[in-house]
Amino acid sequence: MLRTLWIRDGEPSEWKEGESSVRAAEPGERVWVDVSGPTADELAMLRERFDLHPVAIDSCLHVDQRPKLEEYRSQLFLVLHKLVVPSEPSEPLGSSELHAFIGDGYLITIQDAELPEVQTVRARLISEPTLRERGTVYAYYLVCERLAHFNFDALDALFDTIEDIEDSVLKQADDDALPELFAAKRRLAAARRLIVPQREVVSLLLESGTAFVDERARPYFRRVLDVLMRMSEAIDTQREILSNVLDAHLSLVSNRTNDIMKSLTLLSAIFLPLSFVTGFFGQNFTHLPFDNVALMWGGLAICLLVPAGMLVWFRSRKWL
């Protein structure tokens, strides 16, 4: 679906659907064209009417772009991502792409799927005329800000999951925690691949010196950059914590294995003299086994006293 918002100073604005209202802006005009689920014909029309670069238009046809900023002669092309956290912990982290063109007097946003963050900004521009007067670059800042805060909330939910995994691992060294640990590591790696490049995109936008982002807009994008930097640092911190949790889990499993082996070794050591006593006195030779009740009770006493003595000795050496 294609929607257009024309912004003229002192005049009311409304969103119009269809291609009929799409054209390049005249002096004193600004226009925001928002497209969701674009077709090849719609992109070709936008390319023709706004003189968009064909390489950038071709990128819009493929929903597999990494976050980036490309500067062309008459426009900027930007790609940002919205994190999509599945409800199942075992499922990989997903994302939705937002492509944007910023040029002289126009903003074009292209969504592979309708994003609520863009819908909210569209509605705010209609209800708050002062926001429209700040121009299309400010409108793009509002979209970036909402995407950044949504991604931060999504990361917080992921961090809460990691804390739950950490608590369960430290309480019980169970191999069932390994799939959850590795799934969380994969999600963190995917989040880092999306968030860190977006930080670089906004940083390049501030450092590019392009005329499309004037000095009035730069402080706002610095706020977005600050949020993205905090997200990047939080991801790195959580990755380190998750690695430590994995090391702790492996250490607990190793200690549990060592305890089991120690118990089995001590049990074998206890039964070793018993095996010797019963094997020796159980031989079928003359005078063996003893045909004497007292000696029988003596043998039984040895079988009881030797393990008891070994247990006392093990405890004195703090092996038990």
Short mmCIF file of N, CA and C in Angstrom, two decimals, residues 84-254:
data_model
loop_
_atom_site.label_atom_id
_atom_site.label_comp_id
_atom_site.label_asym_id
_atom_site.label_seq_id
_atom_site.Cartn_x
_atom_site.Cartn_y
_atom_site.Cartn_z
N VAL A 84 12.62 -8.95 16.03
CA VAL A 84 11.41 -9.76 16.24
C VAL A 84 11.81 -10.95 17.09
N VAL A 85 11.36 -10.96 18.35
CA VAL A 85 11.71 -12.03 19.29
C VAL A 85 10.59 -13.06 19.30
N PRO A 86 10.84 -14.29 18.84
CA PRO A 86 9.79 -15.33 18.84
C PRO A 86 9.40 -15.71 20.27
N SER A 87 8.21 -16.25 20.40
CA SER A 87 7.73 -16.67 21.72
C SER A 87 8.44 -17.92 22.21
N GLU A 88 8.84 -18.80 21.29
CA GLU A 88 9.55 -20.02 21.67
C GLU A 88 11.04 -19.73 21.85
N PRO A 89 11.62 -20.09 23.01
CA PRO A 89 13.05 -19.79 23.24
C PRO A 89 13.99 -20.46 22.25
N SER A 90 13.56 -21.58 21.66
CA SER A 90 14.45 -22.30 20.75
C SER A 90 14.47 -21.70 19.35
N GLU A 91 13.51 -20.83 19.03
CA GLU A 91 13.44 -20.25 17.69
C GLU A 91 14.45 -19.11 17.55
N PRO A 92 15.02 -18.92 16.35
CA PRO A 92 16.02 -17.86 16.16
C PRO A 92 15.38 -16.47 16.16
N LEU A 93 16.22 -15.49 16.44
CA LEU A 93 15.78 -14.10 16.43
C LEU A 93 15.54 -13.64 15.00
N GLY A 94 14.43 -12.94 14.77
CA GLY A 94 14.11 -12.43 13.45
C GLY A 94 14.16 -10.92 13.40
N SER A 95 13.84 -10.36 12.25
CA SER A 95 13.84 -8.90 12.11
C SER A 95 12.95 -8.49 10.95
N SER A 96 12.50 -7.24 11.00
CA SER A 96 11.77 -6.61 9.90
C SER A 96 12.58 -5.42 9.42
N GLU A 97 12.64 -5.23 8.11
CA GLU A 97 13.48 -4.18 7.54
C GLU A 97 12.66 -2.92 7.25
N LEU A 98 13.33 -1.79 7.42
CA LEU A 98 12.77 -0.50 7.04
C LEU A 98 13.79 0.21 6.15
N HIS A 99 13.43 0.39 4.88
CA HIS A 99 14.28 1.11 3.93
C HIS A 99 13.79 2.55 3.84
N ALA A 100 14.72 3.48 3.65
CA ALA A 100 14.33 4.89 3.59
C ALA A 100 15.23 5.64 2.61
N PHE A 101 14.60 6.57 1.90
CA PHE A 101 15.32 7.53 1.04
C PHE A 101 15.08 8.92 1.62
N ILE A 102 16.16 9.66 1.82
CA ILE A 102 16.07 11.05 2.27
C ILE A 102 16.68 11.92 1.19
N GLY A 103 15.89 12.85 0.69
CA GLY A 103 16.38 13.74 -0.36
C GLY A 103 15.92 15.16 -0.11
N ASP A 104 16.07 15.99 -1.09
CA ASP A 104 15.72 17.40 -0.98
C ASP A 104 14.20 17.56 -0.95
N GLY A 105 13.66 17.70 0.25
CA GLY A 105 12.22 17.93 0.40
C GLY A 105 11.38 16.68 0.43
N TYR A 106 11.98 15.51 0.50
CA TYR A 106 11.16 14.30 0.53
C TYR A 106 11.77 13.23 1.44
N LEU A 107 10.88 12.39 1.92
CA LEU A 107 11.23 11.19 2.68
C LEU A 107 10.39 10.05 2.12
N ILE A 108 11.05 8.96 1.78
CA ILE A 108 10.36 7.77 1.29
C ILE A 108 10.74 6.61 2.20
N THR A 109 9.74 6.00 2.83
CA THR A 109 9.97 4.83 3.68
C THR A 109 9.32 3.62 3.03
N ILE A 110 10.05 2.52 3.02
CA ILE A 110 9.59 1.29 2.38
C ILE A 110 9.69 0.17 3.40
N GLN A 111 8.55 -0.45 3.71
CA GLN A 111 8.49 -1.51 4.71
C GLN A 111 8.15 -2.83 4.04
N ASP A 112 8.85 -3.88 4.43
CA ASP A 112 8.48 -5.19 3.91
C ASP A 112 7.19 -5.68 4.56
N ALA A 113 6.90 -5.20 5.79
CA ALA A 113 5.64 -5.47 6.47
C ALA A 113 5.28 -4.22 7.26
N GLU A 114 4.00 -4.03 7.48
CA GLU A 114 3.53 -2.82 8.18
C GLU A 114 4.11 -2.78 9.59
N LEU A 115 4.83 -1.70 9.91
CA LEU A 115 5.44 -1.55 11.23
C LEU A 115 4.60 -0.62 12.09
N PRO A 116 4.21 -1.04 13.29
CA PRO A 116 3.42 -0.16 14.17
C PRO A 116 4.13 1.14 14.50
N GLU A 117 5.46 1.10 14.56
CA GLU A 117 6.21 2.32 14.88
C GLU A 117 6.02 3.38 13.81
N VAL A 118 6.00 2.97 12.55
CA VAL A 118 5.77 3.92 11.46
C VAL A 118 4.32 4.42 11.50
N GLN A 119 3.39 3.53 11.78
CA GLN A 119 1.99 3.94 11.89
C GLN A 119 1.80 5.01 12.96
N THR A 120 2.48 4.82 14.10
CA THR A 120 2.35 5.78 15.20
C THR A 120 2.86 7.16 14.78
N VAL A 121 4.01 7.19 14.11
CA VAL A 121 4.57 8.48 13.68
C VAL A 121 3.66 9.12 12.64
N ARG A 122 3.10 8.33 11.73
CA ARG A 122 2.18 8.89 10.73
C ARG A 122 1.00 9.56 11.41
N ALA A 123 0.45 8.90 12.44
CA ALA A 123 -0.70 9.48 13.14
C ALA A 123 -0.30 10.73 13.91
N ARG A 124 0.89 10.75 14.49
CA ARG A 124 1.33 11.93 15.26
C ARG A 124 1.49 13.15 14.36
N LEU A 125 1.98 12.93 13.16
CA LEU A 125 2.16 14.08 12.25
C LEU A 125 0.82 14.72 11.89
N ILE A 126 -0.24 13.93 11.86
CA ILE A 126 -1.56 14.50 11.56
C ILE A 126 -2.11 15.22 12.78
N SER A 127 -1.95 14.64 13.96
CA SER A 127 -2.55 15.21 15.17
C SER A 127 -1.72 16.35 15.77
N GLU A 128 -0.43 16.43 15.43
CA GLU A 128 0.45 17.46 16.01
C GLU A 128 1.09 18.26 14.87
N PRO A 129 0.49 19.37 14.50
CA PRO A 129 1.02 20.17 13.38
C PRO A 129 2.45 20.66 13.61
N THR A 130 2.84 20.89 14.86
CA THR A 130 4.20 21.39 15.11
C THR A 130 5.25 20.37 14.68
N LEU A 131 4.92 19.09 14.74
CA LEU A 131 5.87 18.07 14.29
C LEU A 131 6.03 18.11 12.78
N ARG A 132 4.93 18.35 12.07
CA ARG A 132 5.02 18.43 10.60
C ARG A 132 5.91 19.58 10.17
N GLU A 133 5.82 20.68 10.90
CA GLU A 133 6.58 21.87 10.51
C GLU A 133 8.09 21.65 10.62
N ARG A 134 8.51 20.65 11.37
CA ARG A 134 9.95 20.39 11.52
C ARG A 134 10.53 19.64 10.33
N GLY A 135 9.68 19.15 9.44
CA GLY A 135 10.18 18.58 8.20
C GLY A 135 10.24 17.07 8.19
N THR A 136 10.61 16.55 7.03
CA THR A 136 10.63 15.10 6.82
C THR A 136 11.79 14.42 7.53
N VAL A 137 12.92 15.12 7.67
CA VAL A 137 14.05 14.51 8.38
C VAL A 137 13.69 14.28 9.84
N TYR A 138 12.96 15.23 10.43
CA TYR A 138 12.52 15.04 11.82
C TYR A 138 11.54 13.88 11.91
N ALA A 139 10.69 13.72 10.90
CA ALA A 139 9.77 12.58 10.89
C ALA A 139 10.55 11.27 10.86
N TYR A 140 11.64 11.25 10.08
CA TYR A 140 12.46 10.03 10.05
C TYR A 140 13.13 9.80 11.40
N TYR A 141 13.54 10.88 12.06
CA TYR A 141 14.10 10.73 13.41
C TYR A 141 13.09 10.08 14.35
N LEU A 142 11.82 10.52 14.28
CA LEU A 142 10.80 9.94 15.16
C LEU A 142 10.66 8.44 14.91
N VAL A 143 10.73 8.03 13.65
CA VAL A 143 10.66 6.60 13.33
C VAL A 143 11.87 5.87 13.91
N CYS A 144 13.05 6.45 13.72
CA CYS A 144 14.28 5.82 14.25
C CYS A 144 14.22 5.69 15.76
N GLU A 145 13.72 6.73 16.41
CA GLU A 145 13.65 6.71 17.87
C GLU A 145 12.72 5.60 18.36
N ARG A 146 11.56 5.47 17.74
CA ARG A 146 10.62 4.44 18.17
C ARG A 146 11.18 3.05 17.89
N LEU A 147 11.85 2.88 16.76
CA LEU A 147 12.47 1.58 16.47
C LEU A 147 13.55 1.26 17.50
N ALA A 148 14.36 2.26 17.85
CA ALA A 148 15.44 2.03 18.81
C ALA A 148 14.88 1.63 20.17
N HIS A 149 13.84 2.32 20.62
CA HIS A 149 13.27 1.99 21.93
C HIS A 149 12.58 0.63 21.91
N PHE A 150 11.93 0.30 20.80
CA PHE A 150 11.32 -1.03 20.70
C PHE A 150 12.40 -2.11 20.76
N ASN A 151 13.50 -1.90 20.03
CA ASN A 151 14.58 -2.88 20.05
C ASN A 151 15.18 -3.02 21.44
N PHE A 152 15.26 -1.90 22.17
CA PHE A 152 15.79 -1.96 23.53
C PHE A 152 14.87 -2.80 24.42
N ASP A 153 13.56 -2.61 24.27
CA ASP A 153 12.61 -3.41 25.06
C ASP A 153 12.71 -4.89 24.69
N ALA A 154 12.90 -5.18 23.40
CA ALA A 154 13.05 -6.57 22.97
C ALA A 154 14.31 -7.19 23.57
N LEU A 155 15.38 -6.40 23.62
CA LEU A 155 16.62 -6.90 24.23
C LEU A 155 16.44 -7.12 25.73
N ASP A 156 15.69 -6.24 26.40
CA ASP A 156 15.45 -6.43 27.83
C ASP A 156 14.75 -7.76 28.09
N ALA A 157 13.78 -8.09 27.24
CA ALA A 157 13.10 -9.39 27.39
C ALA A 157 14.08 -10.54 27.19
N LEU A 158 14.99 -10.39 26.23
CA LEU A 158 16.00 -11.42 26.00
C LEU A 158 16.95 -11.52 27.18
N PHE A 159 17.32 -10.37 27.76
CA PHE A 159 18.21 -10.37 28.92
C PHE A 159 17.54 -11.04 30.12
N ASP A 160 16.23 -10.83 30.29
CA ASP A 160 15.51 -11.50 31.38
C ASP A 160 15.56 -13.02 31.21
N THR A 161 15.44 -13.47 29.98
CA THR A 161 15.53 -14.91 29.72
C THR A 161 16.91 -15.44 30.10
N ILE A 162 17.94 -14.67 29.78
CA ILE A 162 19.31 -15.09 30.12
C ILE A 162 19.48 -15.16 31.64
N GLU A 163 18.90 -14.21 32.38
CA GLU A 163 18.99 -14.25 33.84
C GLU A 163 18.30 -15.49 34.39
N ASP A 164 17.15 -15.86 33.81
CA ASP A 164 16.46 -17.07 34.26
C ASP A 164 17.32 -18.31 34.00
N ILE A 165 17.97 -18.34 32.84
CA ILE A 165 18.85 -19.47 32.53
C ILE A 165 20.01 -19.52 33.52
N GLU A 166 20.56 -18.35 33.84
CA GLU A 166 21.68 -18.29 34.78
C GLU A 166 21.27 -18.83 36.14
N ASP A 167 20.09 -18.43 36.62
CA ASP A 167 19.62 -18.91 37.92
C ASP A 167 19.42 -20.42 37.92
N SER A 168 18.82 -20.95 36.84
CA SER A 168 18.57 -22.39 36.79
C SER A 168 19.88 -23.18 36.70
N VAL A 169 20.88 -22.64 36.00
CA VAL A 169 22.15 -23.34 35.87
C VAL A 169 22.88 -23.38 37.21
N LEU A 170 22.87 -22.26 37.93
CA LEU A 170 23.60 -22.21 39.20
C LEU A 170 22.91 -23.03 40.28
N LYS A 171 21.59 -23.18 40.17
CA LYS A 171 20.87 -23.98 41.16
C LYS A 171 20.98 -25.47 40.88
N GLN A 172 21.04 -25.83 39.62
CA GLN A 172 21.04 -27.24 39.26
C GLN A 172 21.84 -27.43 37.98
N ALA A 173 22.95 -28.14 38.10
CA ALA A 173 23.82 -28.39 36.94
C ALA A 173 23.21 -29.51 36.10
N ASP A 174 22.28 -29.12 35.25
CA ASP A 174 21.55 -30.10 34.45
C ASP A 174 21.90 -29.91 32.98
N ASP A 175 22.11 -31.03 32.29
CA ASP A 175 22.43 -30.94 30.86
C ASP A 175 21.28 -30.38 30.04
N ASP A 176 20.06 -30.38 30.59
CA ASP A 176 18.92 -29.82 29.86
C ASP A 176 19.07 -28.32 29.63
N ALA A 177 19.94 -27.66 30.40
CA ALA A 177 20.12 -26.22 30.25
C ALA A 177 20.98 -25.87 29.04
N LEU A 178 21.74 -26.84 28.53
CA LEU A 178 22.64 -26.54 27.40
C LEU A 178 21.90 -26.04 26.17
N PRO A 179 20.80 -26.68 25.72
CA PRO A 179 20.09 -26.13 24.55
C PRO A 179 19.62 -24.70 24.76
N GLU A 180 19.15 -24.37 25.97
CA GLU A 180 18.72 -23.00 26.24
C GLU A 180 19.89 -22.04 26.19
N LEU A 181 21.04 -22.47 26.73
CA LEU A 181 22.22 -21.62 26.70
C LEU A 181 22.66 -21.31 25.27
N PHE A 182 22.73 -22.34 24.45
CA PHE A 182 23.18 -22.13 23.07
C PHE A 182 22.16 -21.34 22.26
N ALA A 183 20.86 -21.55 22.54
CA ALA A 183 19.83 -20.76 21.85
C ALA A 183 19.96 -19.29 22.22
N ALA A 184 20.21 -19.00 23.50
CA ALA A 184 20.39 -17.61 23.93
C ALA A 184 21.63 -16.99 23.30
N LYS A 185 22.71 -17.78 23.19
CA LYS A 185 23.93 -17.27 22.55
C LYS A 185 23.67 -16.94 21.08
N ARG A 186 22.91 -17.79 20.40
CA ARG A 186 22.59 -17.51 18.99
C ARG A 186 21.75 -16.25 18.85
N ARG A 187 20.80 -16.06 19.76
CA ARG A 187 19.97 -14.85 19.69
C ARG A 187 20.79 -13.60 19.96
N LEU A 188 21.70 -13.68 20.93
CA LEU A 188 22.55 -12.52 21.21
C LEU A 188 23.44 -12.20 20.01
N ALA A 189 23.99 -13.24 19.38
CA ALA A 189 24.83 -13.01 18.21
C ALA A 189 24.02 -12.36 17.08
N ALA A 190 22.78 -12.83 16.88
CA ALA A 190 21.93 -12.24 15.84
C ALA A 190 21.59 -10.79 16.18
N ALA A 191 21.30 -10.52 17.46
CA ALA A 191 20.99 -9.14 17.86
C ALA A 191 22.20 -8.23 17.65
N ARG A 192 23.38 -8.74 17.93
CA ARG A 192 24.58 -7.93 17.74
C ARG A 192 24.82 -7.62 16.27
N ARG A 193 24.54 -8.60 15.40
CA ARG A 193 24.71 -8.38 13.96
C ARG A 193 23.76 -7.31 13.43
N LEU A 194 22.65 -7.07 14.13
CA LEU A 194 21.69 -6.08 13.67
C LEU A 194 21.87 -4.73 14.36
N ILE A 195 22.20 -4.74 15.65
CA ILE A 195 22.26 -3.49 16.41
C ILE A 195 23.55 -2.73 16.15
N VAL A 196 24.68 -3.42 16.16
CA VAL A 196 25.96 -2.72 15.98
C VAL A 196 26.03 -2.00 14.63
N PRO A 197 25.64 -2.63 13.51
CA PRO A 197 25.64 -1.87 12.24
C PRO A 197 24.68 -0.69 12.25
N GLN A 198 23.55 -0.79 12.97
CA GLN A 198 22.64 0.35 13.04
C GLN A 198 23.28 1.52 13.78
N ARG A 199 24.07 1.19 14.79
CA ARG A 199 24.82 2.25 15.47
C ARG A 199 25.77 2.94 14.50
N GLU A 200 26.42 2.16 13.65
CA GLU A 200 27.32 2.74 12.66
C GLU A 200 26.56 3.57 11.63
N VAL A 201 25.34 3.14 11.28
CA VAL A 201 24.53 3.89 10.32
C VAL A 201 24.23 5.28 10.85
N VAL A 202 23.74 5.36 12.09
CA VAL A 202 23.40 6.66 12.66
C VAL A 202 24.65 7.51 12.86
N SER A 203 25.75 6.86 13.24
CA SER A 203 27.01 7.60 13.39
C SER A 203 27.46 8.19 12.06
N LEU A 204 27.36 7.40 10.99
CA LEU A 204 27.72 7.92 9.66
C LEU A 204 26.78 9.04 9.23
N LEU A 205 25.51 8.91 9.60
CA LEU A 205 24.55 9.95 9.25
C LEU A 205 24.93 11.28 9.90
N LEU A 206 25.46 11.21 11.12
CA LEU A 206 25.86 12.43 11.82
C LEU A 206 27.19 12.98 11.29
N GLU A 207 28.07 12.08 10.83
CA GLU A 207 29.40 12.50 10.41
C GLU A 207 29.50 12.81 8.92
N SER A 208 28.47 12.47 8.16
CA SER A 208 28.57 12.60 6.71
C SER A 208 28.63 14.04 6.23
N GLY A 209 28.07 14.96 7.01
CA GLY A 209 28.06 16.35 6.58
C GLY A 209 27.11 16.62 5.44
N THR A 210 26.15 15.72 5.22
CA THR A 210 25.20 15.90 4.13
C THR A 210 24.26 17.06 4.41
N ALA A 211 23.80 17.69 3.34
CA ALA A 211 22.88 18.82 3.50
C ALA A 211 21.48 18.37 3.88
N PHE A 212 21.19 17.07 3.73
CA PHE A 212 19.84 16.60 4.03
C PHE A 212 19.57 16.55 5.53
N VAL A 213 20.63 16.43 6.33
CA VAL A 213 20.49 16.42 7.80
C VAL A 213 21.17 17.68 8.32
N ASP A 214 20.38 18.70 8.62
CA ASP A 214 20.96 19.98 9.03
C ASP A 214 21.31 19.96 10.51
N GLU A 215 21.86 21.07 10.97
CA GLU A 215 22.32 21.16 12.36
C GLU A 215 21.18 21.05 13.35
N ARG A 216 19.98 21.47 12.96
CA ARG A 216 18.85 21.37 13.88
C ARG A 216 18.46 19.92 14.15
N ALA A 217 18.68 19.05 13.16
CA ALA A 217 18.27 17.65 13.31
C ALA A 217 19.33 16.79 13.98
N ARG A 218 20.57 17.23 13.97
CA ARG A 218 21.66 16.39 14.49
C ARG A 218 21.51 16.04 15.97
N PRO A 219 21.12 16.98 16.84
CA PRO A 219 20.97 16.60 18.26
C PRO A 219 19.96 15.47 18.47
N TYR A 220 18.92 15.42 17.64
CA TYR A 220 17.92 14.37 17.79
C TYR A 220 18.50 13.01 17.42
N PHE A 221 19.26 12.97 16.33
CA PHE A 221 19.86 11.70 15.93
C PHE A 221 20.96 11.27 16.91
N ARG A 222 21.56 12.24 17.61
CA ARG A 222 22.53 11.85 18.65
C ARG A 222 21.83 11.10 19.78
N ARG A 223 20.58 11.44 20.04
CA ARG A 223 19.82 10.70 21.06
C ARG A 223 19.61 9.26 20.61
N VAL A 224 19.29 9.07 19.34
CA VAL A 224 19.14 7.70 18.82
C VAL A 224 20.47 6.96 18.90
N LEU A 225 21.55 7.65 18.55
CA LEU A 225 22.88 7.02 18.63
C LEU A 225 23.20 6.61 20.06
N ASP A 226 22.82 7.43 21.02
CA ASP A 226 23.07 7.10 22.43
C ASP A 226 22.34 5.82 22.82
N VAL A 227 21.08 5.68 22.39
CA VAL A 227 20.32 4.46 22.69
C VAL A 227 20.97 3.24 22.05
N LEU A 228 21.41 3.39 20.80
CA LEU A 228 22.04 2.27 20.10
C LEU A 228 23.37 1.89 20.74
N MET A 229 24.12 2.87 21.21
CA MET A 229 25.38 2.57 21.89
C MET A 229 25.12 1.83 23.20
N ARG A 230 24.10 2.24 23.93
CA ARG A 230 23.75 1.53 25.16
C ARG A 230 23.34 0.10 24.86
N MET A 231 22.60 -0.10 23.78
CA MET A 231 22.22 -1.46 23.41
C MET A 231 23.43 -2.30 23.05
N SER A 232 24.36 -1.73 22.30
CA SER A 232 25.57 -2.47 21.91
C SER A 232 26.37 -2.87 23.13
N GLU A 233 26.53 -1.94 24.07
CA GLU A 233 27.27 -2.26 25.29
C GLU A 233 26.55 -3.32 26.11
N ALA A 234 25.22 -3.23 26.18
CA ALA A 234 24.46 -4.22 26.94
C ALA A 234 24.58 -5.60 26.31
N ILE A 235 24.57 -5.67 24.98
CA ILE A 235 24.71 -6.96 24.30
C ILE A 235 26.07 -7.57 24.60
N ASP A 236 27.13 -6.76 24.53
CA ASP A 236 28.47 -7.27 24.82
C ASP A 236 28.57 -7.76 26.27
N THR A 237 27.94 -7.02 27.18
CA THR A 237 27.95 -7.44 28.59
C THR A 237 27.23 -8.76 28.77
N GLN A 238 26.06 -8.88 28.14
CA GLN A 238 25.29 -10.12 28.27
C GLN A 238 26.00 -11.29 27.61
N ARG A 239 26.70 -11.05 26.52
CA ARG A 239 27.47 -12.13 25.88
C ARG A 239 28.55 -12.64 26.83
N GLU A 240 29.21 -11.71 27.51
CA GLU A 240 30.24 -12.11 28.47
C GLU A 240 29.62 -12.88 29.63
N ILE A 241 28.47 -12.39 30.12
CA ILE A 241 27.79 -13.09 31.21
C ILE A 241 27.38 -14.49 30.78
N LEU A 242 26.86 -14.60 29.55
CA LEU A 242 26.41 -15.90 29.06
C LEU A 242 27.59 -16.86 28.91
N SER A 243 28.73 -16.34 28.47
CA SER A 243 29.93 -17.19 28.38
C SER A 243 30.36 -17.66 29.77
N ASN A 244 30.27 -16.76 30.76
CA ASN A 244 30.62 -17.15 32.13
C ASN A 244 29.63 -18.18 32.67
N VAL A 245 28.35 -18.02 32.31
CA VAL A 245 27.35 -19.00 32.75
C VAL A 245 27.64 -20.37 32.14
N LEU A 246 28.02 -20.37 30.87
CA LEU A 246 28.35 -21.64 30.21
C LEU A 246 29.57 -22.28 30.87
N ASP A 247 30.58 -21.47 31.18
CA ASP A 247 31.76 -22.01 31.88
C ASP A 247 31.38 -22.55 33.25
N ALA A 248 30.51 -21.81 33.96
CA ALA A 248 30.08 -22.27 35.28
C ALA A 248 29.30 -23.58 35.17
N HIS A 249 28.46 -23.67 34.14
CA HIS A 249 27.69 -24.90 33.94
C HIS A 249 28.62 -26.09 33.69
N LEU A 250 29.61 -25.89 32.82
CA LEU A 250 30.54 -26.98 32.52
C LEU A 250 31.36 -27.35 33.76
N SER A 251 31.71 -26.35 34.57
CA SER A 251 32.46 -26.63 35.80
C SER A 251 31.61 -27.42 36.79
N LEU A 252 30.33 -27.05 36.91
CA LEU A 252 29.45 -27.78 37.82
C LEU A 252 29.25 -29.22 37.36
N VAL A 253 29.09 -29.40 36.05
CA VAL A 253 28.93 -30.76 35.53
C VAL A 253 30.21 -31.56 35.76
N SER A 254 31.37 -30.92 35.56
CA SER A 254 32.64 -31.61 35.78
C SER A 254 32.81 -31.97 37.26
#
